[in-house]
Short mmCIF file of C-alpha atoms and ligand atoms in Angstrom, two decimals:
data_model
loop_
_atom_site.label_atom_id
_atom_site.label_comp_id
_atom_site.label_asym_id
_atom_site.label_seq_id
_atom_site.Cartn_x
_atom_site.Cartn_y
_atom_site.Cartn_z
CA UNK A 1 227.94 107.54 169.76
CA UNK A 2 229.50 107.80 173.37
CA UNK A 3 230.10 105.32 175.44
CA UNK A 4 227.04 104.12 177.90
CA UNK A 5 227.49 105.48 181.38
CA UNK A 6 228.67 102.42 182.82
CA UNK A 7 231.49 102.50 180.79
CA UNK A 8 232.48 105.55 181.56
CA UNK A 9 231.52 106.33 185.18
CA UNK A 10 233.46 103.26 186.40
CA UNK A 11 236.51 103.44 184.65
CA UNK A 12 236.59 107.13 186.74
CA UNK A 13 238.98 107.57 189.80
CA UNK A 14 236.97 109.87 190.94
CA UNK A 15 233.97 106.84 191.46
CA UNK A 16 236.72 105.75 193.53
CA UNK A 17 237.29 108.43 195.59
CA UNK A 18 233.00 108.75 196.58
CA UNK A 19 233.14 105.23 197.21
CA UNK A 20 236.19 105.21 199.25
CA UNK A 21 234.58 104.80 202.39
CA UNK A 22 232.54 101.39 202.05
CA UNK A 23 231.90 99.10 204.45
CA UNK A 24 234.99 96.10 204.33
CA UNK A 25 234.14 94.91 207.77
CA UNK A 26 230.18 94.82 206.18
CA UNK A 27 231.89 92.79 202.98
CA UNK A 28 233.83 90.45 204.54
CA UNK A 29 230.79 89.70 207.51
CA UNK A 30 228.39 89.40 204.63
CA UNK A 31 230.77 86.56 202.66
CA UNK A 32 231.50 84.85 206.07
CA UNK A 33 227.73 84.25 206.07
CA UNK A 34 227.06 83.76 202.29
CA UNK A 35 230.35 80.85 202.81
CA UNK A 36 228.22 79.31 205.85
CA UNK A 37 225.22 78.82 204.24
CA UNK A 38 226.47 77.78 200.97
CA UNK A 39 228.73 75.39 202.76
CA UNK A 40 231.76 76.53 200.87
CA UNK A 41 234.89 75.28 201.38
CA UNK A 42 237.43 74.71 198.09
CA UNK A 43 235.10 75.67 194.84
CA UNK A 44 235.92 77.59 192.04
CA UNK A 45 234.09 81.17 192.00
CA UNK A 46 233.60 83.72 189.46
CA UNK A 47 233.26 87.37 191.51
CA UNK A 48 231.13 89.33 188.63
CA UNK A 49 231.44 92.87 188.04
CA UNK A 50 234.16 92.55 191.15
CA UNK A 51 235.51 96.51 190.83
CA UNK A 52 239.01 96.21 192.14
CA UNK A 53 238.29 92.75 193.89
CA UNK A 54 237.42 93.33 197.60
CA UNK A 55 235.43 90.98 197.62
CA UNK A 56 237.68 88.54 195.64
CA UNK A 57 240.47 88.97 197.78
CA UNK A 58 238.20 87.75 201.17
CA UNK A 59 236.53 85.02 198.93
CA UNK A 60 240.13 83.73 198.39
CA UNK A 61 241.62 84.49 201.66
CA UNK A 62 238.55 81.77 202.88
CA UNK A 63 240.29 79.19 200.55
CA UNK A 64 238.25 79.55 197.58
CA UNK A 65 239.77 79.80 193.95
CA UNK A 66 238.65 82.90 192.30
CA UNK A 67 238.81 84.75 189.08
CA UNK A 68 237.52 88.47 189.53
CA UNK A 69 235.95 90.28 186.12
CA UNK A 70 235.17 93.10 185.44
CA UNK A 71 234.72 95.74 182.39
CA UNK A 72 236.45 98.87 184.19
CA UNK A 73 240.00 98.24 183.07
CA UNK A 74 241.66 100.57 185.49
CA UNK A 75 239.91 98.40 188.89
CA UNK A 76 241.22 95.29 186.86
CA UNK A 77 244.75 96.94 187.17
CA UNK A 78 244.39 97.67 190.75
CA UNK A 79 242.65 94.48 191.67
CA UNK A 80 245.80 92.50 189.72
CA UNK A 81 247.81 93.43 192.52
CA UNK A 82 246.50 90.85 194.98
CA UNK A 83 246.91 88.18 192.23
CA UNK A 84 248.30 84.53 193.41
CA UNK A 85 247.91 81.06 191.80
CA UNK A 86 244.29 81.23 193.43
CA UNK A 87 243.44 84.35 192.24
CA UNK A 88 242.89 85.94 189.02
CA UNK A 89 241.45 89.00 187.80
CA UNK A 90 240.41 89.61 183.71
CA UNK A 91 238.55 92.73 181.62
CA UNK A 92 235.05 91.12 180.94
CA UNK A 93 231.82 92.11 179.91
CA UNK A 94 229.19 90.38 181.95
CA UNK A 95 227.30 90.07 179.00
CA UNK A 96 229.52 87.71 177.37
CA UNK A 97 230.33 84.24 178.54
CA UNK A 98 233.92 83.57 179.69
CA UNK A 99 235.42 81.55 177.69
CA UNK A 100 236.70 77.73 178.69
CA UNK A 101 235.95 78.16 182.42
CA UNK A 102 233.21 76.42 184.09
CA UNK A 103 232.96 78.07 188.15
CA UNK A 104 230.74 75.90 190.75
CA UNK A 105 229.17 79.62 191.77
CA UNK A 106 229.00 83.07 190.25
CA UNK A 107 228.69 85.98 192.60
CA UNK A 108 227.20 89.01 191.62
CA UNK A 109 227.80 91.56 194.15
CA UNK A 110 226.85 95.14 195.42
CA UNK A 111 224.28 96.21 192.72
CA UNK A 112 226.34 95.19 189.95
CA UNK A 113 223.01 94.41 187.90
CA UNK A 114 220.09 95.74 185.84
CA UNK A 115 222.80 98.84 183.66
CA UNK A 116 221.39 98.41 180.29
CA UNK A 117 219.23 100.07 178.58
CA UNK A 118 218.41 97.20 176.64
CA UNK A 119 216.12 94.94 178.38
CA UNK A 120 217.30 92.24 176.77
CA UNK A 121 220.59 92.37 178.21
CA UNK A 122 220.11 92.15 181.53
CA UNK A 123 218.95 88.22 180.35
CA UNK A 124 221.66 88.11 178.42
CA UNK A 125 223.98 88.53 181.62
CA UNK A 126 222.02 85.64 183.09
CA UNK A 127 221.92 83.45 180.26
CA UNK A 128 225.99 84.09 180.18
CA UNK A 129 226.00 82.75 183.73
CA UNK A 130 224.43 79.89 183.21
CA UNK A 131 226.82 78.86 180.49
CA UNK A 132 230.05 79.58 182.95
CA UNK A 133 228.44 76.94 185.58
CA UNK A 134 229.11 73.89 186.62
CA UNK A 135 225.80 71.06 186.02
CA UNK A 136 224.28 71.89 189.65
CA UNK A 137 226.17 75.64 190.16
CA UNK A 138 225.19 78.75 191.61
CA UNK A 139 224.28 82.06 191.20
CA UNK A 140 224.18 84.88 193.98
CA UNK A 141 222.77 88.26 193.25
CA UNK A 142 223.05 91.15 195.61
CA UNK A 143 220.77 93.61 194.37
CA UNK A 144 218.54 96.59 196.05
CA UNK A 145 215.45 95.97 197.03
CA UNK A 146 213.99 98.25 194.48
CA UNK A 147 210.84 98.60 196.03
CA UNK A 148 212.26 99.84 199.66
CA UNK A 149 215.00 102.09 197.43
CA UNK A 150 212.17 103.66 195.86
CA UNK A 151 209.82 104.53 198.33
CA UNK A 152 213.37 105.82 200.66
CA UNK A 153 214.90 108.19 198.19
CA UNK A 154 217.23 110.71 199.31
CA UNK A 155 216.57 113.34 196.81
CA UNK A 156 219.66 115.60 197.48
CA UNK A 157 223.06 114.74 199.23
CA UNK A 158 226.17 116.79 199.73
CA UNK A 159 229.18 114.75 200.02
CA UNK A 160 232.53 115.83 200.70
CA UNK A 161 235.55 113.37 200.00
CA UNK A 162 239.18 114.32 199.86
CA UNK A 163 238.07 117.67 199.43
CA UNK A 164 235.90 117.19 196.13
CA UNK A 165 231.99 118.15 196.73
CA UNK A 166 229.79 115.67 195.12
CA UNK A 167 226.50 117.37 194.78
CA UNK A 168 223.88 114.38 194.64
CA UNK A 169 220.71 114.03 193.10
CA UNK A 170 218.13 110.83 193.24
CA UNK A 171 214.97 110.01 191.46
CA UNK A 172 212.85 107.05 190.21
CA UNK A 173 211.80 107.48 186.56
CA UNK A 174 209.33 104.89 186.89
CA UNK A 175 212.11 102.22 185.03
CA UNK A 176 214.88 102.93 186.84
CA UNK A 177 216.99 104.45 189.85
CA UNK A 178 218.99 107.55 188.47
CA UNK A 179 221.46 108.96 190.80
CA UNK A 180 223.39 112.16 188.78
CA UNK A 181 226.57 113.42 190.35
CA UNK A 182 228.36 116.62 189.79
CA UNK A 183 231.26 118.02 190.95
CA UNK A 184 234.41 120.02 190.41
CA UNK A 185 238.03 118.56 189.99
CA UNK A 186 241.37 119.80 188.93
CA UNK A 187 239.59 122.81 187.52
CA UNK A 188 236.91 120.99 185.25
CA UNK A 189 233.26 120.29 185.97
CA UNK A 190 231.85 116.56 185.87
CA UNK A 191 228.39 115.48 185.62
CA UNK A 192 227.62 111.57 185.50
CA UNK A 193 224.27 109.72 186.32
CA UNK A 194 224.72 106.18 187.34
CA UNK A 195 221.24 104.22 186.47
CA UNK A 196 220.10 101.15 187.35
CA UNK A 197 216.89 99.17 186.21
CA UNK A 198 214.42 99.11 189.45
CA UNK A 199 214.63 95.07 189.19
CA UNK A 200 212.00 93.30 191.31
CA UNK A 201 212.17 89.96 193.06
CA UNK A 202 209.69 88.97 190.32
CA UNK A 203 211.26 90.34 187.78
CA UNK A 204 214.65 88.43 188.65
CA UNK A 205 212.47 85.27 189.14
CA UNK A 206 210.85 85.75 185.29
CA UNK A 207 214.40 86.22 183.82
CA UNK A 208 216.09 83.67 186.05
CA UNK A 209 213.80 81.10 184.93
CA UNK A 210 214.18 81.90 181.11
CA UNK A 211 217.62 81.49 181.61
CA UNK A 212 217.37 77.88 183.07
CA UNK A 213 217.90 78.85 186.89
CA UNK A 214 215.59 78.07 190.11
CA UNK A 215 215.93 80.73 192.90
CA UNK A 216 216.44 78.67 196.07
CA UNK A 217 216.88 81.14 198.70
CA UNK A 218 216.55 84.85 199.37
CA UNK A 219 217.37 87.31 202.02
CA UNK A 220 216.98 90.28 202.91
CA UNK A 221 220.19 92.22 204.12
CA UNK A 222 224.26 91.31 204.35
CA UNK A 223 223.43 89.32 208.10
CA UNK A 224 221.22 86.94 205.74
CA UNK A 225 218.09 88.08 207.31
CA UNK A 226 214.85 86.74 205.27
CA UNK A 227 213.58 89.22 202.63
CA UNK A 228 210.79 91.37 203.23
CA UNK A 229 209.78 93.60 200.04
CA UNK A 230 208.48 96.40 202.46
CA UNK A 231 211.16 96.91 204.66
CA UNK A 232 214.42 94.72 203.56
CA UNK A 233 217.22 96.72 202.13
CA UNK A 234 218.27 94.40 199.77
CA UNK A 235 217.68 91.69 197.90
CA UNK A 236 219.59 89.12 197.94
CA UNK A 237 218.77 85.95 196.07
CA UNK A 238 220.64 82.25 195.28
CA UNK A 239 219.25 80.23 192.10
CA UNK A 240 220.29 77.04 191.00
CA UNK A 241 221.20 75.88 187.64
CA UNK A 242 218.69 73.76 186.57
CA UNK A 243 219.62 70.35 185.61
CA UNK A 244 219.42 69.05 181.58
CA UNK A 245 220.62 73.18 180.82
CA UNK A 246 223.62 73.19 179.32
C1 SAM B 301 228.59 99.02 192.07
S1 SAM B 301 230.10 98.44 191.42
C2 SAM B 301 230.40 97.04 192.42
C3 SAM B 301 231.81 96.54 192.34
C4 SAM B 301 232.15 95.37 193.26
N1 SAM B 301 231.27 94.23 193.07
C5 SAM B 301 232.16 95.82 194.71
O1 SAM B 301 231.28 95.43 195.46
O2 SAM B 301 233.05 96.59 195.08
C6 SAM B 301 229.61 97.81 189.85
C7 SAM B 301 230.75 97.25 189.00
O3 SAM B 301 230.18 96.72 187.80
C8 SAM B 301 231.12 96.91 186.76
N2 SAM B 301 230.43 96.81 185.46
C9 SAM B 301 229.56 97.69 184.92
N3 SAM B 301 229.11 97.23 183.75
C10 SAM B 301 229.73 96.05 183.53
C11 SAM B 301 229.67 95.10 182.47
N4 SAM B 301 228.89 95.29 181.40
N5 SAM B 301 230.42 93.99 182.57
C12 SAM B 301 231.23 93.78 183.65
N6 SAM B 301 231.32 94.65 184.68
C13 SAM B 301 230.58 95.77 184.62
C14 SAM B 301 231.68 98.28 187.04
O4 SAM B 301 232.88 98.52 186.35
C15 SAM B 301 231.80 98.26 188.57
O5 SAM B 301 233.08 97.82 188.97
#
């Protein structure tokens, strides 16, 4: 059988190379304000599903100890080369629970949720979670707002990027958000289709309760404005770990 699409797609360089262009500044104002309002200052994070560790390397620059993990080997390799005694970086699946660390919050960033086609997992991710935290830690998802995703679909895109043409293709299946991608490199053609589980703010509250968390907060986009299921972009949600959980 091959390997899912998550597996695969990631590990690409040429997910790299569409991607290239993110937003940094957009990253690193977004954790400024996540820092702020978490009232942050020397804790031990977990950056999960961290790619190759933008957002590990501001979270540590800000004086926080971090350990970035992800299951892409090849963004682990890349994202080792920022490594200092603050900051590590491991090959982890965000299913399983990381052995003989205990973090005071677990970030979750950039719609690094809902992959599997297995329900089940997606609880299993949180239930992991909850076992890596500290009595009293935190979780922060940043997830699409699935609703506003949905209804704003951009069915075809053309996107050029160091002269490869990724030809772009969206739809809702009525589960999930399937975005295929094919294009043409070094003289072979690619097709992948990344797809992630439309994942509602009740949805994450059902599954964040079964897995012994309280959502405390939500916004709506990176400035921390409140959520709005009609018109927010994302969704953006804290949730405690409850206390007598493991
Ligand atoms: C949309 S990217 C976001 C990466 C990073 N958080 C960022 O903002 O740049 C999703 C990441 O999830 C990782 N990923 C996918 N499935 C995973 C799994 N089962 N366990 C851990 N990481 C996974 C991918 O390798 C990829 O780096």
């Amino acid at each position: 059988m091959s390997k899912p699409w998550f597996e695969q797609w990631f590990n690409t360089k040429y997910y790299h190379i569409l991607y290239k262009n993110r937003d940094f500044d957009e990253a690193e104002l977004f954790i400024d304000n996540l820092y702020n309002f978490m009232g942050l200052s020397n804790e031990y994070v977990c950056d999960l599903a961290c790619g190759k560790g933008r957002h590990s390397v501001y979270l540590n620059k800000k004086g926080l100890r971090v350990l970035g993990l992800d299951l892409a080997a090849q963004s682990i390799a890349e994202a080792k080369k920022h490594e200092n005694g603050a900051l590590h970086f491991d090959t982890h699946d965000m299913r399983d629970v990381y052995k003989d660390e205990k973090f005071d919050v677990v970030f979750n960033l950039f719609t690094s949720f809902g992959y599997f086609d297995d329900q089940s997992d997606n609880l299993q991710v949180l239930k992991s979670v909850h076992q890596m935290l500290q009595p009293g830690g935190r979780v922060l998802i940043d997830f699409l707002n699935a609703k506003y995703t949905v209804a704003n679909l951009v069915e075809d895109e053309v996107k050029e990027v160091e002269g490869i043409e990724f030809h772009i293709q969206r739809n809702f299946n009525g589960s999930h958000i399937l975005k295929n991608i094919q294009f043409t490199a070094e003289g072979k053609d690619f097709d992948y289709t990344e797809k992630v589980q439309a994942v509602s703010y009740d949805d994450f509250n059902r599954l964040l309760t079964e897995a012994g968390f309280k959502i405390e907060t939500t916004f709506g986009d990176f400035k921390l404005n409140t959520f709005d299921e009609e018109h927010s972009e994302r969704l953006i949600i804290v949730a405690k770990k409850q206390d007598g959980a493991n």
